[in-house]
Amino acid sequence: MTTVLTVAAGAVLALAGVLVVIRIVRGPTVLDRVVALDVLVSIMVSALGLEAAVGRHSTTLPILIALSMLGFLGSVSVARFVAKERDTAGGDRETGAPTTLGVRS
Amino acid sequence: MNEVLDTVGLVFILAGALLSLAAAIGLLRFPELLSRMHAGTKPQVLGVLLTLLGVGLSLRSGLDIGMLVVVALFQGLTIPIAAHMVGRAAYRTDVIRETDLAFDELSAYGDDWARGQSEAAASESPAGTGLPSAGSGTDRHGSEAGR
């Protein structure tokens, strides 16, 4: 019973990881890739948790903490970078007034 | 008893894995960014919580459960912030089609946002390099409150 459950969970996680990687490769914008990378990080957290539960050890639990922090920092910094790039590209650098962002109506 | 707990824990982990699979299929099939974000947040909160619950049921020791609680709290605190930042960056980079929005609260503040941006640029010191957009965000909120 436990073997069946372990193999099923591992196979499902592997399939989910492959599908997410396909989205990361295709993703038309950077933000699509960021969302998919976040999902990939949570899949990795699930896989490491499965490994800890099957192997009955707590060696991987600190890695879980580091991974959850890594996903957060990665997506926030990339989102900030995207916004900032748009600011300097679309705005007037002398006055600082954005030429394209403020006129969405 | 221990066998039962192990099995229940693995069932929880399998449920979390199925949520991850559902999110992956949603990420592939959904047409644009907002619906992909909607699909992607399922395993990030509920899936990870189910998995951590399963791991806790399997390990059954106080220190390990404490670390799992830390991971769960961290996920619950950071995932909304990350999703908020990604959505806001998507709005500002015009990734989102306006026809997809039922109600666009931000467009009414477009001029305010531009003004806050120029104020932030003017008030910023020449050497100031730290997070100019964050400063403009607080400026925008301030100007909204003042009106």
PDB file of C-alpha atoms in Angstrom:
ATOM      1  CA  MET A   1       0.000   0.000   0.000  1.00  0.00           C
ATOM      2  CA  THR A   2       2.672   2.508   0.986  1.00  0.00           C
ATOM      3  CA  THR A   3       4.809   1.495  -1.985  1.00  0.00           C
ATOM      4  CA  VAL A   4       1.936   2.089  -4.380  1.00  0.00           C
ATOM      5  CA  LEU A   5       1.204   5.479  -2.834  1.00  0.00           C
ATOM      6  CA  THR A   6       4.878   6.481  -2.942  1.00  0.00           C
ATOM      7  CA  VAL A   7       5.320   5.526  -6.578  1.00  0.00           C
ATOM      8  CA  ALA A   8       2.047   7.228  -7.547  1.00  0.00           C
ATOM      9  CA  ALA A   9       2.974  10.467  -5.788  1.00  0.00           C
ATOM     10  CA  GLY A  10       6.451  10.427  -7.324  1.00  0.00           C
ATOM     11  CA  ALA A  11       5.110   9.813 -10.819  1.00  0.00           C
ATOM     12  CA  VAL A  12       2.501  12.564 -10.492  1.00  0.00           C
ATOM     13  CA  LEU A  13       5.113  15.027  -9.254  1.00  0.00           C
ATOM     14  CA  ALA A  14       7.483  14.124 -12.094  1.00  0.00           C
ATOM     15  CA  LEU A  15       4.765  14.606 -14.697  1.00  0.00           C
ATOM     16  CA  ALA A  16       3.782  17.945 -13.159  1.00  0.00           C
ATOM     17  CA  GLY A  17       7.427  19.051 -13.202  1.00  0.00           C
ATOM     18  CA  VAL A  18       7.794  18.176 -16.888  1.00  0.00           C
ATOM     19  CA  LEU A  19       4.623  20.092 -17.808  1.00  0.00           C
ATOM     20  CA  VAL A  20       5.765  23.135 -15.834  1.00  0.00           C
ATOM     21  CA  VAL A  21       9.169  23.056 -17.525  1.00  0.00           C
ATOM     22  CA  ILE A  22       7.386  23.057 -20.891  1.00  0.00           C
ATOM     23  CA  ARG A  23       5.580  26.223 -19.827  1.00  0.00           C
ATOM     24  CA  ILE A  24       8.856  27.766 -18.661  1.00  0.00           C
ATOM     25  CA  VAL A  25      10.426  27.096 -22.047  1.00  0.00           C
ATOM     26  CA  ARG A  26       7.438  28.363 -24.028  1.00  0.00           C
ATOM     27  CA  GLY A  27       6.174  31.183 -21.805  1.00  0.00           C
ATOM     28  CA  PRO A  28       5.640  34.209 -23.992  1.00  0.00           C
ATOM     29  CA  THR A  29       6.581  36.735 -21.315  1.00  0.00           C
ATOM     30  CA  VAL A  30       9.011  36.760 -18.432  1.00  0.00           C
ATOM     31  CA  LEU A  31       6.121  36.878 -15.967  1.00  0.00           C
ATOM     32  CA  ASP A  32       4.679  33.617 -17.292  1.00  0.00           C
ATOM     33  CA  ARG A  33       8.037  32.044 -16.661  1.00  0.00           C
ATOM     34  CA  VAL A  34       8.156  33.496 -13.155  1.00  0.00           C
ATOM     35  CA  VAL A  35       4.752  32.039 -12.273  1.00  0.00           C
ATOM     36  CA  ALA A  36       5.783  28.670 -13.686  1.00  0.00           C
ATOM     37  CA  LEU A  37       9.076  28.787 -11.777  1.00  0.00           C
ATOM     38  CA  ASP A  38       7.165  29.420  -8.559  1.00  0.00           C
ATOM     39  CA  VAL A  39       5.071  26.352  -9.233  1.00  0.00           C
ATOM     40  CA  LEU A  40       8.239  24.399  -9.980  1.00  0.00           C
ATOM     41  CA  VAL A  41       9.686  25.422  -6.613  1.00  0.00           C
ATOM     42  CA  SER A  42       6.562  24.221  -4.822  1.00  0.00           C
ATOM     43  CA  ILE A  43       6.755  20.937  -6.747  1.00  0.00           C
ATOM     44  CA  MET A  44      10.331  20.590  -5.532  1.00  0.00           C
ATOM     45  CA  VAL A  45       9.160  21.248  -1.961  1.00  0.00           C
ATOM     46  CA  SER A  46       6.565  18.502  -2.364  1.00  0.00           C
ATOM     47  CA  ALA A  47       9.117  16.084  -3.810  1.00  0.00           C
ATOM     48  CA  LEU A  48      11.619  16.702  -1.010  1.00  0.00           C
ATOM     49  CA  GLY A  49       8.833  16.255   1.531  1.00  0.00           C
ATOM     50  CA  LEU A  50       7.883  12.954  -0.064  1.00  0.00           C
ATOM     51  CA  GLU A  51      11.497  11.867   0.106  1.00  0.00           C
ATOM     52  CA  ALA A  52      11.726  12.818   3.782  1.00  0.00           C
ATOM     53  CA  ALA A  53       8.503  10.980   4.571  1.00  0.00           C
ATOM     54  CA  VAL A  54       9.582   7.826   2.751  1.00  0.00           C
ATOM     55  CA  GLY A  55      13.126   7.777   4.078  1.00  0.00           C
ATOM     56  CA  ARG A  56      12.047   8.727   7.638  1.00  0.00           C
ATOM     57  CA  HIS A  57      14.740  11.332   8.086  1.00  0.00           C
ATOM     58  CA  SER A  58      14.660  15.075   8.596  1.00  0.00           C
ATOM     59  CA  THR A  59      17.783  15.920   6.612  1.00  0.00           C
ATOM     60  CA  THR A  60      15.847  17.644   3.851  1.00  0.00           C
ATOM     61  CA  LEU A  61      13.657  19.807   6.076  1.00  0.00           C
ATOM     62  CA  PRO A  62      16.116  22.770   6.223  1.00  0.00           C
ATOM     63  CA  ILE A  63      16.241  22.580   2.430  1.00  0.00           C
ATOM     64  CA  LEU A  64      12.463  23.034   2.421  1.00  0.00           C
ATOM     65  CA  ILE A  65      12.810  26.278   4.376  1.00  0.00           C
ATOM     66  CA  ALA A  66      15.548  27.540   2.055  1.00  0.00           C
ATOM     67  CA  LEU A  67      13.520  26.605  -1.019  1.00  0.00           C
ATOM     68  CA  SER A  68      10.385  28.416   0.076  1.00  0.00           C
ATOM     69  CA  MET A  69      12.483  31.522   0.727  1.00  0.00           C
ATOM     70  CA  LEU A  70      14.231  31.160  -2.633  1.00  0.00           C
ATOM     71  CA  GLY A  71      11.003  31.021  -4.598  1.00  0.00           C
ATOM     72  CA  PHE A  72       9.688  34.149  -2.920  1.00  0.00           C
ATOM     73  CA  LEU A  73      12.871  36.160  -3.422  1.00  0.00           C
ATOM     74  CA  GLY A  74      13.210  35.051  -7.024  1.00  0.00           C
ATOM     75  CA  SER A  75       9.720  35.965  -8.127  1.00  0.00           C
ATOM     76  CA  VAL A  76       9.682  39.284  -6.259  1.00  0.00           C
ATOM     77  CA  SER A  77      13.031  40.407  -7.647  1.00  0.00           C
ATOM     78  CA  VAL A  78      12.156  39.399 -11.195  1.00  0.00           C
ATOM     79  CA  ALA A  79       8.800  41.179 -10.969  1.00  0.00           C
ATOM     80  CA  ARG A  80      10.566  44.274  -9.691  1.00  0.00           C
ATOM     81  CA  PHE A  81      13.138  44.065 -12.469  1.00  0.00           C
ATOM     82  CA  VAL A  82      10.446  43.817 -15.134  1.00  0.00           C
ATOM     83  CA  ALA A  83       8.638  46.867 -13.761  1.00  0.00           C
ATOM     84  CA  LYS A  84      11.829  48.872 -13.488  1.00  0.00           C
ATOM     85  CA  GLU A  85      12.962  48.024 -16.978  1.00  0.00           C
ATOM     86  CA  ARG A  86       9.648  49.258 -18.308  1.00  0.00           C
ATOM     87  CA  ASP A  87       9.947  52.463 -16.287  1.00  0.00           C
ATOM     88  CA  THR A  88      13.303  53.460 -17.707  1.00  0.00           C
ATOM     89  CA  ALA A  89      12.439  52.319 -21.214  1.00  0.00           C
ATOM     90  CA  GLY A  90       9.038  53.970 -21.524  1.00  0.00           C
ATOM     91  CA  GLY A  91       9.526  57.075 -19.431  1.00  0.00           C
ATOM     92  CA  ASP A  92      11.150  60.403 -20.005  1.00  0.00           C
ATOM     93  CA  ARG A  93      14.380  60.315 -18.087  1.00  0.00           C
ATOM     94  CA  GLU A  94      14.648  64.069 -17.589  1.00  0.00           C
ATOM     95  CA  THR A  95      11.277  64.643 -15.991  1.00  0.00           C
ATOM     96  CA  GLY A  96      10.706  61.125 -14.774  1.00  0.00           C
ATOM     97  CA  ALA A  97       7.188  61.186 -16.181  1.00  0.00           C
ATOM     98  CA  PRO A  98       6.201  57.899 -17.749  1.00  0.00           C
ATOM     99  CA  THR A  99       4.996  58.323 -21.283  1.00  0.00           C
ATOM    100  CA  THR A 100       3.129  55.082 -21.649  1.00  0.00           C
ATOM    101  CA  LEU A 101       2.245  53.912 -18.181  1.00  0.00           C
ATOM    102  CA  GLY A 102       0.181  56.783 -16.884  1.00  0.00           C
ATOM    103  CA  VAL A 103      -2.216  57.065 -19.800  1.00  0.00           C
ATOM    104  CA  ARG A 104      -3.974  53.731 -19.495  1.00  0.00           C
ATOM    105  CA  SER A 105      -7.598  54.708 -19.564  1.00  0.00           C
TER     106      SER A 105
ATOM    107  CA  MET B   1      -1.302   2.531  14.445  1.00  0.00           C
ATOM    108  CA  ASN B   2       1.999   3.637  12.913  1.00  0.00           C
ATOM    109  CA  GLU B   3       1.121   1.903   9.663  1.00  0.00           C
ATOM    110  CA  VAL B   4      -2.160   3.794   9.548  1.00  0.00           C
ATOM    111  CA  LEU B   5      -0.412   7.106  10.179  1.00  0.00           C
ATOM    112  CA  ASP B   6       2.142   6.406   7.451  1.00  0.00           C
ATOM    113  CA  THR B   7      -0.570   5.547   4.979  1.00  0.00           C
ATOM    114  CA  VAL B   8      -2.625   8.610   5.819  1.00  0.00           C
ATOM    115  CA  GLY B   9       0.480  10.790   5.482  1.00  0.00           C
ATOM    116  CA  LEU B  10       1.253   9.348   2.067  1.00  0.00           C
ATOM    117  CA  VAL B  11      -2.356   9.908   0.996  1.00  0.00           C
ATOM    118  CA  PHE B  12      -1.991  13.573   1.966  1.00  0.00           C
ATOM    119  CA  ILE B  13       1.267  13.814   0.003  1.00  0.00           C
ATOM    120  CA  LEU B  14      -0.423  12.205  -3.002  1.00  0.00           C
ATOM    121  CA  ALA B  15      -3.250  14.756  -2.759  1.00  0.00           C
ATOM    122  CA  GLY B  16      -0.698  17.572  -2.785  1.00  0.00           C
ATOM    123  CA  ALA B  17       1.032  16.006  -5.781  1.00  0.00           C
ATOM    124  CA  LEU B  18      -2.294  15.816  -7.632  1.00  0.00           C
ATOM    125  CA  LEU B  19      -2.818  19.524  -6.964  1.00  0.00           C
ATOM    126  CA  SER B  20       0.632  20.186  -8.424  1.00  0.00           C
ATOM    127  CA  LEU B  21      -0.337  18.211 -11.511  1.00  0.00           C
ATOM    128  CA  ALA B  22      -3.582  20.161 -11.846  1.00  0.00           C
ATOM    129  CA  ALA B  23      -1.614  23.416 -11.607  1.00  0.00           C
ATOM    130  CA  ALA B  24       0.854  22.232 -14.237  1.00  0.00           C
ATOM    131  CA  ILE B  25      -1.955  21.334 -16.642  1.00  0.00           C
ATOM    132  CA  GLY B  26      -3.580  24.698 -15.958  1.00  0.00           C
ATOM    133  CA  LEU B  27      -0.288  26.493 -16.616  1.00  0.00           C
ATOM    134  CA  LEU B  28      -0.039  24.779 -19.985  1.00  0.00           C
ATOM    135  CA  ARG B  29      -3.646  25.099 -21.089  1.00  0.00           C
ATOM    136  CA  PHE B  30      -4.773  28.503 -19.837  1.00  0.00           C
ATOM    137  CA  PRO B  31      -4.450  31.303 -22.377  1.00  0.00           C
ATOM    138  CA  GLU B  32      -2.959  34.265 -20.521  1.00  0.00           C
ATOM    139  CA  LEU B  33      -1.114  35.386 -17.441  1.00  0.00           C
ATOM    140  CA  LEU B  34      -3.898  36.027 -14.940  1.00  0.00           C
ATOM    141  CA  SER B  35      -5.569  32.658 -15.413  1.00  0.00           C
ATOM    142  CA  ARG B  36      -2.156  31.005 -15.252  1.00  0.00           C
ATOM    143  CA  MET B  37      -1.542  32.733 -11.934  1.00  0.00           C
ATOM    144  CA  HIS B  38      -4.920  31.457 -10.773  1.00  0.00           C
ATOM    145  CA  ALA B  39      -3.888  27.909 -11.630  1.00  0.00           C
ATOM    146  CA  GLY B  40      -0.401  28.284 -10.245  1.00  0.00           C
ATOM    147  CA  THR B  41      -1.348  29.308  -6.734  1.00  0.00           C
ATOM    148  CA  LYS B  42      -3.166  26.047  -6.009  1.00  0.00           C
ATOM    149  CA  PRO B  43      -0.118  23.901  -5.233  1.00  0.00           C
ATOM    150  CA  GLN B  44       1.735  26.825  -3.725  1.00  0.00           C
ATOM    151  CA  VAL B  45      -0.642  27.088  -0.788  1.00  0.00           C
ATOM    152  CA  LEU B  46      -2.939  24.088  -0.485  1.00  0.00           C
ATOM    153  CA  GLY B  47      -0.639  21.580  -2.169  1.00  0.00           C
ATOM    154  CA  VAL B  48       2.358  22.467  -0.039  1.00  0.00           C
ATOM    155  CA  LEU B  49       0.213  22.513   3.112  1.00  0.00           C
ATOM    156  CA  LEU B  50      -1.139  19.026   2.333  1.00  0.00           C
ATOM    157  CA  THR B  51       2.371  17.757   1.646  1.00  0.00           C
ATOM    158  CA  LEU B  52       3.751  19.206   4.864  1.00  0.00           C
ATOM    159  CA  LEU B  53       0.841  17.697   6.792  1.00  0.00           C
ATOM    160  CA  GLY B  54       1.646  14.322   5.280  1.00  0.00           C
ATOM    161  CA  VAL B  55       5.337  14.657   6.107  1.00  0.00           C
ATOM    162  CA  GLY B  56       4.458  15.606   9.674  1.00  0.00           C
ATOM    163  CA  LEU B  57       2.208  12.570  10.007  1.00  0.00           C
ATOM    164  CA  SER B  58       5.025  10.366   8.764  1.00  0.00           C
ATOM    165  CA  LEU B  59       7.881  11.818  10.821  1.00  0.00           C
ATOM    166  CA  ARG B  60       5.980  12.405  14.112  1.00  0.00           C
ATOM    167  CA  SER B  61       8.703  14.204  16.048  1.00  0.00           C
ATOM    168  CA  GLY B  62       8.459  17.583  17.679  1.00  0.00           C
ATOM    169  CA  LEU B  63      11.445  19.302  16.085  1.00  0.00           C
ATOM    170  CA  ASP B  64      10.539  18.167  12.590  1.00  0.00           C
ATOM    171  CA  ILE B  65       6.957  19.312  12.970  1.00  0.00           C
ATOM    172  CA  GLY B  66       8.245  22.683  14.156  1.00  0.00           C
ATOM    173  CA  MET B  67      10.323  23.090  11.015  1.00  0.00           C
ATOM    174  CA  LEU B  68       7.361  22.071   8.876  1.00  0.00           C
ATOM    175  CA  VAL B  69       5.226  24.698  10.610  1.00  0.00           C
ATOM    176  CA  VAL B  70       7.907  27.290   9.811  1.00  0.00           C
ATOM    177  CA  VAL B  71       7.830  26.281   6.138  1.00  0.00           C
ATOM    178  CA  ALA B  72       4.022  26.456   6.086  1.00  0.00           C
ATOM    179  CA  LEU B  73       3.966  29.895   7.711  1.00  0.00           C
ATOM    180  CA  PHE B  74       6.598  31.160   5.319  1.00  0.00           C
ATOM    181  CA  GLN B  75       4.676  29.915   2.299  1.00  0.00           C
ATOM    182  CA  GLY B  76       1.459  31.463   3.556  1.00  0.00           C
ATOM    183  CA  LEU B  77       3.133  34.813   4.181  1.00  0.00           C
ATOM    184  CA  THR B  78       5.178  35.107   1.012  1.00  0.00           C
ATOM    185  CA  ILE B  79       2.992  33.621  -1.719  1.00  0.00           C
ATOM    186  CA  PRO B  80       0.393  36.443  -1.651  1.00  0.00           C
ATOM    187  CA  ILE B  81       3.154  39.051  -1.771  1.00  0.00           C
ATOM    188  CA  ALA B  82       4.847  37.391  -4.722  1.00  0.00           C
ATOM    189  CA  ALA B  83       1.549  37.001  -6.589  1.00  0.00           C
ATOM    190  CA  HIS B  84       0.695  40.638  -5.903  1.00  0.00           C
ATOM    191  CA  MET B  85       4.052  41.826  -7.238  1.00  0.00           C
ATOM    192  CA  VAL B  86       3.791  39.669 -10.352  1.00  0.00           C
ATOM    193  CA  GLY B  87       0.250  40.883 -11.055  1.00  0.00           C
ATOM    194  CA  ARG B  88       1.212  44.502 -10.583  1.00  0.00           C
ATOM    195  CA  ALA B  89       4.245  44.145 -12.836  1.00  0.00           C
ATOM    196  CA  ALA B  90       2.000  42.505 -15.432  1.00  0.00           C
ATOM    197  CA  TYR B  91      -0.448  45.399 -15.284  1.00  0.00           C
ATOM    198  CA  ARG B  92       2.282  48.000 -15.622  1.00  0.00           C
ATOM    199  CA  THR B  93       3.998  46.248 -18.509  1.00  0.00           C
ATOM    200  CA  ASP B  94       0.669  45.964 -20.382  1.00  0.00           C
ATOM    201  CA  VAL B  95       0.747  42.183 -20.431  1.00  0.00           C
ATOM    202  CA  ILE B  96      -2.872  42.054 -19.302  1.00  0.00           C
ATOM    203  CA  ARG B  97      -5.509  42.665 -21.946  1.00  0.00           C
ATOM    204  CA  GLU B  98      -7.971  45.279 -20.767  1.00  0.00           C
ATOM    205  CA  THR B  99     -10.884  43.244 -22.083  1.00  0.00           C
ATOM    206  CA  ASP B 100     -10.047  40.561 -19.528  1.00  0.00           C
ATOM    207  CA  LEU B 101     -10.619  42.902 -16.617  1.00  0.00           C
ATOM    208  CA  ALA B 102     -14.158  43.153 -15.317  1.00  0.00           C
ATOM    209  CA  PHE B 103     -13.262  46.281 -13.375  1.00  0.00           C
ATOM    210  CA  ASP B 104     -10.065  48.279 -13.630  1.00  0.00           C
ATOM    211  CA  GLU B 105      -9.451  50.058 -10.362  1.00  0.00           C
ATOM    212  CA  LEU B 106      -5.942  51.182 -11.235  1.00  0.00           C
ATOM    213  CA  SER B 107      -6.771  53.105 -14.394  1.00  0.00           C
ATOM    214  CA  ALA B 108      -8.637  55.796 -12.434  1.00  0.00           C
ATOM    215  CA  TYR B 109      -5.382  56.531 -10.634  1.00  0.00           C
ATOM    216  CA  GLY B 110      -3.241  56.640 -13.725  1.00  0.00           C
ATOM    217  CA  ASP B 111      -2.603  60.349 -13.488  1.00  0.00           C
ATOM    218  CA  ASP B 112      -1.963  60.143  -9.773  1.00  0.00           C
ATOM    219  CA  TRP B 113       0.533  57.410 -10.385  1.00  0.00           C
ATOM    220  CA  ALA B 114       2.367  59.486 -12.977  1.00  0.00           C
ATOM    221  CA  ARG B 115       2.462  62.451 -10.614  1.00  0.00           C
ATOM    222  CA  GLY B 116       3.759  60.334  -7.773  1.00  0.00           C
ATOM    223  CA  GLN B 117       6.431  58.989 -10.077  1.00  0.00           C
ATOM    224  CA  SER B 118       7.677  62.453 -11.013  1.00  0.00           C
ATOM    225  CA  GLU B 119       7.576  63.596  -7.393  1.00  0.00           C
ATOM    226  CA  ALA B 120       9.621  60.574  -6.412  1.00  0.00           C
ATOM    227  CA  ALA B 121      12.129  61.302  -9.137  1.00  0.00           C
ATOM    228  CA  ALA B 122      12.377  64.940  -8.048  1.00  0.00           C
ATOM    229  CA  SER B 123      12.718  64.230  -4.347  1.00  0.00           C
ATOM    230  CA  GLU B 124      15.211  61.468  -4.825  1.00  0.00           C
ATOM    231  CA  SER B 125      18.803  62.297  -3.987  1.00  0.00           C
ATOM    232  CA  PRO B 126      21.252  62.018  -6.865  1.00  0.00           C
ATOM    233  CA  ALA B 127      23.019  59.132  -5.196  1.00  0.00           C
ATOM    234  CA  GLY B 128      19.776  57.394  -4.315  1.00  0.00           C
ATOM    235  CA  THR B 129      19.729  54.050  -6.022  1.00  0.00           C
ATOM    236  CA  GLY B 130      17.539  52.012  -3.718  1.00  0.00           C
ATOM    237  CA  LEU B 131      14.179  50.903  -5.136  1.00  0.00           C
ATOM    238  CA  PRO B 132      12.808  54.017  -6.841  1.00  0.00           C
ATOM    239  CA  SER B 133       9.567  52.241  -7.752  1.00  0.00           C
ATOM    240  CA  ALA B 134       8.907  51.390  -4.123  1.00  0.00           C
ATOM    241  CA  GLY B 135       9.226  55.062  -3.221  1.00  0.00           C
ATOM    242  CA  SER B 136       6.774  56.018  -5.922  1.00  0.00           C
ATOM    243  CA  GLY B 137       4.344  53.433  -4.610  1.00  0.00           C
ATOM    244  CA  THR B 138       4.226  55.070  -1.206  1.00  0.00           C
ATOM    245  CA  ASP B 139       3.958  58.453  -2.841  1.00  0.00           C
ATOM    246  CA  ARG B 140       0.989  57.313  -4.854  1.00  0.00           C
ATOM    247  CA  HIS B 141      -0.796  56.063  -1.801  1.00  0.00           C
ATOM    248  CA  GLY B 142      -0.059  59.278  -0.012  1.00  0.00           C
ATOM    249  CA  SER B 143      -1.449  61.411  -2.811  1.00  0.00           C
ATOM    250  CA  GLU B 144      -4.553  59.249  -3.009  1.00  0.00           C
ATOM    251  CA  ALA B 145      -5.172  59.706   0.672  1.00  0.00           C
ATOM    252  CA  GLY B 146      -4.686  63.445   0.407  1.00  0.00           C
ATOM    253  CA  ARG B 147      -7.290  63.877  -2.282  1.00  0.00           C
TER     254      ARG B 147
END
